[in-house]
Coordinates of C-alpha atoms in Angstrom, one line a residue:
M1 CA 17.5 41.9 -15.9
S2 CA 14.1 40.2 -16.4
P3 CA 13.0 37.6 -13.9
H4 CA 13.4 33.9 -14.6
T5 CA 10.2 32.6 -16.1
I6 CA 8.7 29.4 -14.8
A7 CA 5.6 27.4 -15.9
I8 CA 4.1 24.8 -13.7
L9 CA 1.6 22.1 -14.9
G10 CA -0.6 21.1 -12.0
G11 CA -1.7 22.9 -8.8
G12 CA -1.2 20.1 -6.2
P13 CA 1.4 20.0 -3.5
G14 CA 4.3 19.5 -6.0
G15 CA 3.0 22.4 -8.1
Y16 CA 1.9 25.1 -5.6
E17 CA 4.7 24.6 -3.2
A18 CA 7.2 24.9 -6.1
A19 CA 5.4 28.1 -7.2
L20 CA 5.7 29.6 -3.8
V21 CA 9.4 28.9 -3.6
A22 CA 10.0 30.3 -7.1
A23 CA 8.0 33.4 -6.4
Q24 CA 9.9 34.1 -3.2
L25 CA 13.1 33.8 -5.1
G26 CA 12.0 36.5 -7.6
A27 CA 10.8 34.3 -10.5
D28 CA 7.9 35.1 -12.8
V29 CA 5.6 32.1 -12.2
T30 CA 2.6 30.8 -14.0
V31 CA 0.6 27.8 -12.7
V32 CA -1.6 25.9 -15.2
D33 CA -4.3 23.9 -13.5
S34 CA -7.7 22.6 -14.5
D35 CA -9.1 21.2 -11.3
G36 CA -8.5 23.7 -8.5
L37 CA -5.4 24.6 -6.5
G38 CA -4.4 22.0 -4.0
G39 CA -5.0 19.3 -6.6
A40 CA -6.4 15.9 -5.9
C41 CA -4.6 15.9 -2.6
V42 CA -6.7 18.7 -1.2
L43 CA -9.9 18.2 -3.2
T44 CA -10.4 14.4 -3.4
D45 CA -7.7 12.5 -1.7
C46 CA -5.6 13.4 1.4
V47 CA -7.6 16.2 3.0
P48 CA -11.0 14.6 2.5
S49 CA -9.9 11.1 3.5
K50 CA -8.2 12.4 6.7
T51 CA -11.2 14.5 7.5
L52 CA -13.4 11.4 7.3
I53 CA -10.9 9.5 9.5
E54 CA -10.9 12.3 12.1
T55 CA -14.6 11.7 12.4
S56 CA -14.1 8.0 12.7
N57 CA -11.5 8.6 15.4
A58 CA -14.1 10.6 17.3
M59 CA -16.5 7.7 17.1
T60 CA -13.9 5.4 18.4
L61 CA -13.3 7.6 21.4
L62 CA -17.1 7.9 22.0
N63 CA -17.5 4.1 21.9
R64 CA -14.6 3.7 24.3
S65 CA -15.8 6.3 26.7
A66 CA -17.8 3.9 28.8
G67 CA -14.6 2.3 29.9
L68 CA -13.4 5.7 31.0
G69 CA -16.4 6.2 33.3
I70 CA -18.5 8.2 30.9
A71 CA -22.2 7.3 30.4
T72 CA -23.3 8.3 26.9
G73 CA -26.8 6.9 27.0
G74 CA -26.3 4.7 24.0
L75 CA -24.2 4.5 20.8
A76 CA -23.5 7.6 18.8
T77 CA -24.7 7.7 15.2
V78 CA -23.3 9.3 12.1
N79 CA -25.1 11.9 10.1
A80 CA -23.7 10.9 6.8
A81 CA -25.0 13.8 4.8
R82 CA -23.5 16.3 7.2
L83 CA -20.3 14.4 7.4
Y84 CA -19.8 14.4 3.6
E85 CA -20.9 18.0 3.4
R86 CA -18.3 19.0 6.0
I87 CA -15.6 17.0 4.2
T88 CA -16.2 18.8 0.8
D89 CA -16.6 22.2 2.5
L90 CA -13.3 21.8 4.3
A91 CA -11.6 20.7 1.1
R92 CA -12.9 23.7 -0.9
A93 CA -11.8 26.0 2.0
Q94 CA -8.3 24.6 1.9
S95 CA -8.2 25.1 -1.8
A96 CA -9.4 28.7 -1.4
D97 CA -6.6 29.3 1.2
I98 CA -4.0 28.1 -1.3
T99 CA -5.5 30.2 -4.1
A100 CA -5.4 33.3 -1.9
R101 CA -1.8 32.6 -0.9
L102 CA -0.6 32.2 -4.5
A103 CA -2.4 35.4 -5.5
A104 CA -0.7 37.3 -2.6
E105 CA 2.7 36.2 -3.9
G106 CA 1.9 37.5 -7.4
I107 CA 1.7 34.0 -9.0
K108 CA -0.4 33.8 -12.1
V109 CA -2.9 31.0 -12.3
I110 CA -4.5 29.8 -15.6
K111 CA -7.5 27.5 -15.3
A112 CA -6.8 25.1 -18.2
K113 CA -5.3 21.7 -19.0
G114 CA -1.6 22.3 -19.7
S115 CA 0.8 20.4 -22.0
L116 CA 4.3 20.7 -23.3
A117 CA 4.2 22.3 -26.8
G118 CA 7.9 22.5 -27.7
P119 CA 11.2 23.6 -26.1
G120 CA 10.4 26.1 -23.4
V121 CA 6.7 26.3 -24.4
V122 CA 3.6 25.3 -22.5
K123 CA 0.2 25.3 -24.0
A124 CA -2.6 26.3 -21.6
G125 CA -6.0 26.0 -23.4
D126 CA -5.7 28.4 -26.3
A127 CA -2.7 30.3 -24.8
E128 CA 1.0 29.6 -25.1
I129 CA 3.4 30.4 -22.3
K130 CA 7.2 30.7 -22.9
A131 CA 9.2 29.6 -19.9
E132 CA 12.8 29.0 -19.2
T133 CA 11.9 26.3 -16.7
I134 CA 8.9 23.9 -16.8
L135 CA 7.7 21.8 -13.9
V136 CA 5.3 18.9 -14.6
A137 CA 3.3 18.1 -11.5
T138 CA 0.1 16.6 -12.9
G139 CA -0.4 13.9 -10.3
A140 CA -2.0 10.4 -10.7
L141 CA -5.3 8.7 -11.0
P142 CA -6.9 5.7 -9.3
R143 CA -6.0 2.5 -11.2
L144 CA -9.2 0.7 -12.3
L145 CA -9.8 -3.0 -12.0
P146 CA -10.7 -4.8 -15.2
G147 CA -14.2 -6.2 -14.7
A148 CA -15.1 -3.6 -12.1
P149 CA -16.1 -0.4 -13.8
P150 CA -16.8 2.3 -11.2
D151 CA -20.2 3.9 -11.5
G152 CA -19.9 6.5 -8.6
E153 CA -22.9 5.0 -6.8
R154 CA -22.2 1.4 -5.7
I155 CA -18.8 0.7 -7.3
L156 CA -16.5 3.5 -6.3
T157 CA -13.0 4.8 -6.4
W158 CA -12.0 6.7 -3.2
R159 CA -12.4 9.9 -5.1
Q160 CA -16.1 9.2 -5.5
L161 CA -16.9 8.4 -1.9
Y162 CA -17.9 12.0 -1.0
D163 CA -20.7 12.1 -3.5
L164 CA -22.6 9.5 -1.4
T165 CA -25.5 10.6 0.8
E166 CA -25.3 7.6 3.2
L167 CA -22.7 5.5 4.9
P168 CA -22.2 2.1 3.2
R169 CA -23.9 -0.5 5.3
D170 CA -21.8 -3.4 4.0
L171 CA -18.6 -2.2 2.4
I172 CA -16.3 -4.4 0.4
V173 CA -12.8 -2.9 0.1
I174 CA -10.7 -4.4 -2.7
G175 CA -7.0 -3.8 -2.0
S176 CA -5.2 -3.9 1.3
G177 CA -2.5 -1.3 0.7
V178 CA -2.4 2.0 2.5
T179 CA -5.5 3.5 1.0
G180 CA -7.6 0.3 1.4
A181 CA -6.5 -0.2 5.0
E182 CA -7.2 3.5 5.9
F183 CA -10.8 3.4 4.5
A184 CA -11.5 0.0 5.9
S185 CA -10.4 1.2 9.4
G186 CA -12.3 4.5 9.1
Y187 CA -15.6 3.0 7.8
Q188 CA -15.5 0.2 10.4
A189 CA -15.3 2.8 13.1
L190 CA -18.1 4.8 11.6
G191 CA -20.4 1.7 11.8
S192 CA -20.1 0.0 8.4
R193 CA -19.7 -3.7 8.2
V194 CA -16.4 -4.1 6.3
T195 CA -14.9 -6.9 4.2
L196 CA -11.3 -6.3 3.2
V197 CA -10.0 -8.3 0.2
S198 CA -6.3 -8.7 0.1
S199 CA -4.4 -10.5 -2.6
R200 CA -1.4 -10.9 -0.3
D201 CA -0.7 -12.9 2.8
R202 CA -1.5 -9.9 5.0
V203 CA -2.7 -6.4 4.9
L204 CA -0.2 -3.6 4.3
P205 CA 2.3 -6.0 2.6
Q206 CA 4.9 -3.3 2.0
E207 CA 4.9 -2.0 5.6
D208 CA 6.7 -3.1 8.8
E209 CA 5.6 -6.7 9.4
D210 CA 5.1 -6.2 13.1
A211 CA 3.0 -3.1 12.5
A212 CA 0.9 -4.7 9.7
S213 CA 0.2 -7.8 11.7
H214 CA -0.8 -5.7 14.7
I215 CA -3.2 -3.7 12.6
E216 CA -4.7 -6.8 11.0
D217 CA -5.3 -8.2 14.4
V218 CA -7.0 -4.9 15.5
F219 CA -9.2 -5.1 12.3
R220 CA -10.3 -8.7 13.0
R221 CA -11.0 -8.1 16.7
G222 CA -13.2 -5.1 15.7
G223 CA -15.3 -7.4 13.5
M224 CA -13.8 -6.8 10.1
T225 CA -13.7 -9.7 7.7
V226 CA -10.2 -9.9 6.2
L227 CA -9.7 -12.2 3.2
S228 CA -6.1 -12.9 2.6
R229 CA -4.7 -14.4 -0.6
S230 CA -7.9 -13.5 -2.3
R231 CA -8.1 -11.7 -5.6
A232 CA -11.2 -9.9 -7.0
E233 CA -11.9 -10.6 -10.7
H234 CA -15.3 -9.1 -11.3
V235 CA -17.8 -6.7 -9.6
A236 CA -21.4 -6.4 -10.6
R237 CA -24.2 -4.2 -9.2
D238 CA -27.9 -4.3 -9.0
H239 CA -30.5 -2.0 -7.4
H240 CA -29.6 -3.1 -3.9
G241 CA -25.9 -3.6 -3.9
V242 CA -22.9 -5.3 -5.4
T243 CA -21.6 -8.8 -5.9
V244 CA -17.8 -9.4 -6.0
T245 CA -16.5 -12.5 -7.6
L246 CA -13.1 -13.8 -6.5
D247 CA -10.7 -15.7 -8.7
D248 CA -11.4 -18.9 -6.8
G249 CA -15.1 -18.7 -7.6
R250 CA -16.3 -17.4 -4.2
T251 CA -18.7 -14.5 -4.2
L252 CA -19.2 -11.6 -1.7
T253 CA -22.2 -9.4 -1.4
G254 CA -22.4 -5.9 0.0
T255 CA -24.1 -2.6 -0.5
H256 CA -21.0 -0.8 -1.9
C257 CA -17.6 -1.8 -3.2
L258 CA -14.5 0.5 -2.9
L259 CA -11.6 -0.1 -5.3
T260 CA -8.1 0.7 -3.9
V261 CA -5.8 -1.1 -6.3
G262 CA -3.1 1.5 -6.9
M263 CA -2.4 4.6 -9.0
I264 CA -1.5 5.4 -12.6
P265 CA 0.3 8.6 -13.7
R266 CA -1.9 11.4 -15.0
T267 CA 0.2 12.3 -17.9
E268 CA -1.9 11.5 -20.9
G269 CA -2.1 14.5 -23.2
C270 CA 0.7 16.4 -21.5
G271 CA 3.0 16.3 -24.5
L272 CA 5.7 14.3 -22.9
D273 CA 6.4 12.1 -25.9
Q274 CA 6.7 15.1 -28.2
A275 CA 9.1 16.8 -25.8
G276 CA 11.2 13.7 -25.4
V277 CA 10.6 13.3 -21.6
K278 CA 11.4 9.7 -20.6
V279 CA 8.9 7.7 -18.7
D280 CA 9.1 4.2 -17.3
A281 CA 7.1 1.1 -18.3
R282 CA 4.1 2.2 -16.2
G283 CA 4.2 5.7 -17.6
F284 CA 5.7 7.5 -14.6
I285 CA 8.2 10.3 -15.4
H286 CA 11.9 9.5 -14.8
V287 CA 13.5 12.1 -12.5
D288 CA 16.7 12.3 -10.6
R289 CA 17.1 13.3 -7.0
V290 CA 16.9 17.0 -7.8
S291 CA 13.7 16.4 -9.9
R292 CA 15.2 16.8 -13.4
T293 CA 13.7 14.9 -16.2
S294 CA 15.6 13.7 -19.3
V295 CA 15.0 17.0 -21.0
P296 CA 17.0 20.1 -19.9
G297 CA 14.9 22.7 -18.3
V298 CA 12.0 20.3 -17.6
Y299 CA 11.5 19.1 -14.1
A300 CA 8.8 16.9 -12.6
A301 CA 7.4 16.4 -9.1
G302 CA 4.8 14.5 -7.2
D303 CA 2.7 11.4 -8.0
C304 CA 3.3 11.6 -11.8
T305 CA 7.0 10.6 -11.0
G306 CA 6.0 7.5 -9.0
V307 CA 8.5 8.5 -6.3
Q308 CA 7.1 7.7 -2.9
M309 CA 3.6 8.9 -3.4
L310 CA 3.1 11.3 -0.4
A311 CA 2.1 14.9 -0.4
S312 CA 5.2 15.8 1.7
V313 CA 7.4 14.1 -0.9
A314 CA 5.7 15.9 -3.8
A315 CA 6.1 19.2 -2.1
M316 CA 9.7 18.6 -1.4
Q317 CA 10.4 17.5 -5.0
G318 CA 8.8 20.7 -6.2
R319 CA 10.8 22.9 -3.9
I320 CA 14.0 21.1 -4.8
A321 CA 13.3 21.6 -8.5
M322 CA 12.9 25.3 -8.0
W323 CA 16.0 25.7 -5.8
H324 CA 18.0 23.8 -8.4
A325 CA 16.6 25.6 -11.4
L326 CA 17.2 29.0 -9.8
G327 CA 20.7 28.3 -8.7
E328 CA 20.1 27.9 -5.0
A329 CA 22.0 25.4 -2.8
V330 CA 20.0 22.2 -2.7
H331 CA 20.2 18.9 -0.9
P332 CA 19.1 16.0 -3.2
L333 CA 16.0 14.2 -2.1
R334 CA 16.7 11.4 0.5
L335 CA 13.8 9.0 0.6
D336 CA 15.3 7.1 3.6
H337 CA 14.6 10.2 5.7
V338 CA 11.0 10.5 4.7
A339 CA 8.5 10.1 7.5
A340 CA 5.2 8.4 6.5
T341 CA 2.0 7.7 8.3
I342 CA -0.9 5.3 7.6
F343 CA -4.0 6.7 9.2
T344 CA -5.6 3.6 10.5
D345 CA -6.7 3.3 14.1
P346 CA -4.2 3.1 15.6
E347 CA -1.9 5.0 13.2
I348 CA 1.3 3.6 11.8
A349 CA 4.2 6.0 11.4
T350 CA 7.6 5.1 10.1
V351 CA 11.0 6.7 9.2
G352 CA 14.4 5.5 8.2
V353 CA 15.9 2.0 8.1
T354 CA 13.3 -0.8 8.1
Q355 CA 13.1 -4.0 10.0
R356 CA 13.0 -5.7 6.6
A357 CA 16.4 -4.4 5.7
V358 CA 17.8 -5.5 9.0
T359 CA 16.3 -9.0 8.7
A360 CA 17.7 -9.3 5.2
G361 CA 21.2 -8.5 6.4
E362 CA 21.3 -5.3 4.4
V363 CA 21.8 -3.1 7.5
S364 CA 23.2 -4.0 10.9
A365 CA 21.1 -2.6 13.7
R366 CA 19.9 -3.1 17.2
V367 CA 16.1 -3.3 17.3
L368 CA 13.9 -2.7 20.3
K369 CA 10.1 -3.0 20.4
L370 CA 8.3 -1.6 23.4
P371 CA 4.5 -2.3 23.9
L372 CA 2.4 0.9 24.3
A373 CA 0.2 -0.9 26.9
T374 CA 3.0 -0.3 29.5
N375 CA 2.8 3.5 29.0
P376 CA 0.9 5.3 31.8
R377 CA -0.7 7.8 29.5
A378 CA -2.0 5.0 27.3
K379 CA -3.5 3.3 30.3
M380 CA -5.2 6.5 31.3
A381 CA -6.7 6.8 27.8
G382 CA -7.8 3.2 27.7
V383 CA -5.3 2.5 24.9
T384 CA -4.1 -1.1 24.8
D385 CA -3.0 -1.5 21.1
G386 CA 0.3 -0.2 19.7
F387 CA 4.0 -0.2 20.2
V388 CA 7.2 1.8 19.7
K389 CA 10.2 0.3 17.8
L390 CA 13.6 2.0 17.5
L391 CA 16.5 0.8 15.3
S392 CA 20.0 2.0 16.1
S393 CA 23.6 1.4 14.9
P394 CA 25.4 -1.2 17.0
G395 CA 28.7 0.6 16.9
T396 CA 27.8 4.3 17.3
G397 CA 24.3 4.2 18.8
V398 CA 23.0 6.5 16.1
I399 CA 19.3 6.2 15.6
L400 CA 18.7 4.7 12.1
G401 CA 14.9 4.4 12.1
G402 CA 11.7 3.8 13.9
V403 CA 8.1 2.6 13.8
I404 CA 5.3 3.9 16.0
V405 CA 1.9 2.3 16.2
A406 CA -0.3 4.5 18.3
P407 CA -3.0 7.1 18.4
R408 CA -1.5 10.2 16.7
A409 CA 1.6 8.3 15.7
S410 CA 1.8 10.9 12.9
E411 CA 2.7 13.5 15.5
L412 CA 4.9 11.3 17.6
I413 CA 7.1 10.3 14.7
L414 CA 8.6 13.8 14.4
A415 CA 11.0 13.1 17.3
V416 CA 12.3 10.0 15.6
S417 CA 12.5 11.7 12.2
M418 CA 14.6 14.5 13.7
A419 CA 16.8 12.0 15.3
V420 CA 17.4 10.2 12.0
E421 CA 17.9 13.5 10.1
Q422 CA 20.3 14.9 12.7
R423 CA 22.1 11.6 13.4
L424 CA 21.2 11.6 17.1
T425 CA 22.2 8.7 19.3
V426 CA 20.1 6.6 21.6
E427 CA 22.0 8.2 24.5
Q428 CA 21.0 11.7 23.3
L429 CA 17.4 10.7 23.0
A430 CA 17.4 8.9 26.3
Q431 CA 18.8 12.0 28.0
T432 CA 16.1 14.3 26.5
F433 CA 13.2 15.2 28.8
A434 CA 9.8 13.7 27.9
V435 CA 6.7 14.9 29.7
Y436 CA 5.3 12.5 32.3
P437 CA 2.8 11.1 31.6
S438 CA 2.9 11.2 27.8
L439 CA 2.9 8.7 24.9
S440 CA 6.2 10.3 23.8
G441 CA 7.7 9.0 27.0
S442 CA 7.8 5.6 25.4
L443 CA 10.4 6.9 22.9
T444 CA 12.8 8.0 25.6
E445 CA 12.2 4.7 27.5
A446 CA 12.9 2.7 24.3
A447 CA 16.2 4.7 23.9
R448 CA 17.2 3.9 27.5
K449 CA 16.5 0.2 26.9
L450 CA 18.6 0.3 23.8
M451 CA 21.5 1.7 25.8
E452 CA 21.3 -1.4 28.0
F453 CA 21.8 -3.9 25.1
P454 CA 25.0 -5.8 25.1
P455 CA 27.1 -5.2 21.9
D456 CA 26.2 -8.5 20.2
I457 CA 22.4 -8.0 20.2
L458 CA 21.2 -7.1 16.7

């Protein structure tokens, strides 16, 4: 019996993780990719941005070291050319590792732009591939702002930052969602003067309100200018910098402008219309919880679906698609169990039921918020910003969700994520040993405090 044939359009997390699963299950897999394995996530988005943020975190520690009794002899400075070189080198190395892993699994890779060319047929350049199952994982592109065409020098999308040879002296960031907040935080720590333009009442408008307000306060105390309820209409450049015009007539000047105003699906030219694959009004591919599109045998994963745009979600969508297509037992995607992190300083990590849902009366929950400043390990490190928030069921004590604002919150959230996934109770978490002293000790302390709540506290 010949192996099941699978063609995957796109080599990002949704594509290459799906390819690995399918190959391990004995399928004949071909990946069609034009940009390099790892996709935008590895080459221009997640890996590069978090590498830059790691450097900014190191700068924060250096600048805080005097309070810990360390004499540095002056402020540290950033070698921008070396920083950007390291970022791009690391991204290429990660892509090379993925390429080597797919080759070791016997997965064929065709460097070309792929498209659907009929039932069970993918066109890859001049070649045609027949496949029983097709996965579309072509990702997304930065949305552009009318009146602000990026030039890659002064007016930039985040995918163009790493071509610079210097740090922006005065950076205007348009958009205060996750990407805007992360870069604003990172560049402020690296020494840039940052102005963050937010069209909403606060930064990170879709996130936990306590966490977003806390981060905005950190931004302002650090010297960042945050303009709320301000919308950029036009960006112009000259030899020295940029001028941003807001919708109320105000103007801002800086050396560089970074556009972070959302994403659009990268599906143009993929043959979706001809194949009958349904998309929504914004062009994102409709999928169900096992990654099926409207066309039998065609699946989709990652940012092109518009489903929570995280690398971890893309990878899981791709894996689920292959398990389903190849007849394996599969659990449909559960977005309420997805852990997510915003890599500001401090980081924000969340999972499960939100405070917003509790406040709106959609979910009944006990909520406890514990400041990180009371944690002994935080005191030792000179950390005063941050908190831990747990949400639990009033009746059963089952942990429903959590929010962590802290250094390395991305690591700390795993304990809460496991509790949500496995339906652990606050009592079970409270009775779990935490190292003393540790930041994770605040999680068990919060659980103990939740056990003390009278039944009517919500």
